mmCIF file of C-alpha atoms in Angstrom:
data_model
loop_
_atom_site.group_PDB
_atom_site.id
_atom_site.type_symbol
_atom_site.label_atom_id
_atom_site.label_comp_id
_atom_site.label_asym_id
_atom_site.label_seq_id
_atom_site.Cartn_x
_atom_site.Cartn_y
_atom_site.Cartn_z
ATOM 1 C CA MET A 1 1.733 9.868 -7.034
ATOM 2 C CA LEU A 2 0.348 10.179 -3.647
ATOM 3 C CA ARG A 3 -3.516 9.603 -3.600
ATOM 4 C CA ASP A 4 -6.090 10.657 -1.166
ATOM 5 C CA SER A 5 -5.796 7.407 0.616
ATOM 6 C CA GLY A 6 -2.241 8.112 1.350
ATOM 7 C CA MET A 7 -1.080 5.069 -0.602
ATOM 8 C CA THR A 8 1.497 5.437 -3.420
ATOM 9 C CA GLU A 9 2.269 2.912 -6.300
ATOM 10 C CA ASP A 10 5.625 2.213 -4.524
ATOM 11 C CA ILE A 11 4.045 1.457 -1.097
ATOM 12 C CA PHE A 12 1.152 -0.707 -2.717
ATOM 13 C CA THR A 13 3.804 -2.691 -4.654
ATOM 14 C CA TYR A 14 5.878 -3.077 -1.509
ATOM 15 C CA ILE A 15 2.985 -4.309 0.469
ATOM 16 C CA THR A 16 1.911 -6.786 -2.291
ATOM 17 C CA THR A 17 5.429 -8.256 -2.307
ATOM 18 C CA MET A 18 5.994 -8.379 1.462
ATOM 19 C CA THR A 19 2.646 -10.088 1.993
ATOM 20 C CA ARG A 20 3.111 -12.496 -0.969
ATOM 21 C CA GLY A 21 0.158 -11.128 -2.655
ATOM 22 C CA GLN A 22 -0.651 -12.043 -6.148
ATOM 23 C CA PRO A 23 -0.726 -8.890 -8.438
ATOM 24 C CA GLU A 24 -2.719 -10.473 -10.983
ATOM 25 C CA SER A 25 -5.573 -11.532 -8.547
ATOM 26 C CA ALA A 26 -9.007 -9.834 -8.809
ATOM 27 C CA SER A 27 -8.757 -8.812 -5.086
ATOM 28 C CA CYS A 28 -5.372 -7.170 -5.489
ATOM 29 C CA ARG A 29 -6.256 -5.384 -8.753
ATOM 30 C CA ALA A 30 -9.589 -4.231 -7.025
ATOM 31 C CA ALA A 31 -7.678 -2.833 -4.013
ATOM 32 C CA HIS A 32 -5.305 -1.080 -6.426
ATOM 33 C CA ALA A 33 -8.382 0.537 -8.243
ATOM 34 C CA VAL A 34 -9.825 1.729 -4.971
ATOM 35 C CA LEU A 35 -6.686 3.028 -3.161
ATOM 36 C CA LEU A 36 -4.815 4.343 -6.158
ATOM 37 C CA GLU A 37 -7.323 5.196 -8.956
ATOM 38 C CA GLY A 38 -10.162 6.420 -6.675
ATOM 39 C CA MET A 39 -12.618 3.838 -7.620
ATOM 40 C CA SER A 40 -15.458 2.946 -5.306
ATOM 41 C CA GLN A 41 -15.519 -0.432 -3.679
ATOM 42 C CA ALA A 42 -18.776 -1.227 -5.372
ATOM 43 C CA GLU A 43 -17.366 -0.315 -8.711
ATOM 44 C CA ALA A 44 -14.258 -2.362 -8.214
ATOM 45 C CA ALA A 45 -16.252 -5.328 -7.253
ATOM 46 C CA GLN A 46 -18.440 -5.090 -10.393
ATOM 47 C CA ARG A 47 -15.375 -4.487 -12.674
ATOM 48 C CA PHE A 48 -13.391 -7.327 -11.271
ATOM 49 C CA ALA A 49 -16.200 -9.621 -10.805
ATOM 50 C CA ILE A 50 -15.733 -10.341 -7.003
ATOM 51 C CA SER A 51 -18.029 -9.619 -4.169
ATOM 52 C CA ARG A 52 -18.020 -6.190 -2.297
ATOM 53 C CA VAL A 53 -16.955 -8.100 0.872
ATOM 54 C CA ALA A 54 -13.805 -9.576 -0.990
ATOM 55 C CA VAL A 55 -13.033 -5.934 -2.123
ATOM 56 C CA ALA A 56 -13.592 -4.451 1.364
ATOM 57 C CA LYS A 57 -11.333 -7.200 2.965
ATOM 58 C CA SER A 58 -8.611 -6.561 0.476
ATOM 59 C CA VAL A 59 -8.703 -2.835 0.903
ATOM 60 C CA ARG A 60 -8.507 -3.192 4.642
ATOM 61 C CA ARG A 61 -5.646 -5.577 4.586
ATOM 62 C CA TYR A 62 -3.684 -2.943 2.400
ATOM 63 C CA ARG A 63 -4.590 -0.139 4.661
ATOM 64 C CA GLU A 64 -3.701 -2.151 7.740
ATOM 65 C CA ALA A 65 -0.438 -3.077 6.326
ATOM 66 C CA ALA A 66 0.304 0.523 5.437
ATOM 67 C CA ALA A 67 -0.650 1.759 8.836
ATOM 68 C CA GLU A 68 1.586 -0.977 10.406
ATOM 69 C CA GLY A 69 4.419 0.242 8.163
ATOM 70 C CA LEU A 70 3.987 3.822 9.131
ATOM 71 C CA ARG A 71 3.947 2.671 12.899
ATOM 72 C CA VAL A 72 7.242 0.748 12.275
ATOM 73 C CA PHE A 73 8.760 3.729 10.432
ATOM 74 C CA ALA A 74 7.853 5.925 13.396
ATOM 75 C CA GLN A 75 9.521 3.684 15.767
ATOM 76 C CA LEU A 76 12.598 3.384 13.733
ATOM 77 C CA LEU A 77 12.764 7.085 13.899
ATOM 78 C CA GLY A 78 12.085 7.390 17.529
ATOM 79 C CA GLU A 79 8.776 9.132 17.103
ATOM 80 C CA ASN A 80 5.573 8.537 18.900
ATOM 81 C CA ARG A 81 3.462 10.029 15.974
ATOM 82 C CA VAL A 82 1.929 8.664 12.757
ATOM 83 C CA LEU A 83 3.842 9.851 9.693
ATOM 84 C CA SER A 84 2.101 11.132 6.563
ATOM 85 C CA GLY A 85 2.191 9.153 3.264
ATOM 86 C CA VAL A 86 4.603 11.969 1.979
ATOM 87 C CA ALA A 87 6.860 11.330 4.709
ATOM 88 C CA VAL A 88 6.927 7.627 4.185
ATOM 89 C CA LYS A 89 7.499 8.137 0.555
ATOM 90 C CA SER A 90 10.552 10.400 1.375
ATOM 91 C CA LEU A 91 11.858 7.733 3.713
ATOM 92 C CA ILE A 92 11.480 5.184 1.035
ATOM 93 C CA LEU A 93 13.169 7.316 -1.575
ATOM 94 C CA GLY A 94 15.942 8.099 0.875
ATOM 95 C CA MET A 95 16.483 4.447 1.527
ATOM 96 C CA ASN A 96 16.610 3.606 -2.101
ATOM 97 C CA GLU A 97 19.296 6.352 -2.574
ATOM 98 C CA THR A 98 21.263 5.172 0.430
ATOM 99 C CA ASN A 99 21.331 1.478 -0.654
ATOM 100 C CA GLY A 100 21.096 1.871 -4.433
ATOM 101 C CA LYS A 101 18.362 -0.708 -4.682
ATOM 102 C CA ASN A 102 14.735 -0.434 -5.757
ATOM 103 C CA LYS A 103 13.585 -2.223 -2.534
ATOM 104 C CA VAL A 104 12.680 -0.759 0.814
ATOM 105 C CA LEU A 105 14.589 -2.283 3.640
ATOM 106 C CA SER A 106 16.303 -4.894 1.464
#
């Protein structure tokens, strides 16, 4: 499901994998809660017992990685514009259908 942040579960998981993130870490779980569940950063900090600064940094890293991914996809397509989250999800699904794997750019 595409959230208001433009992040999907597939994109979040891919970024976690590519950045060698630890899915069980408090900062990763907090970023997931903010970006995919709509939780505020303050609520996530309290829920996962980490500082607001740690949550903000984690969320920023995911957003920056997603933006970089969009930039790369746009370059691969020869476009000079930012793609929407829906367009990226379509590209990911298309790649999965093409290569028959559950990984993007495998």
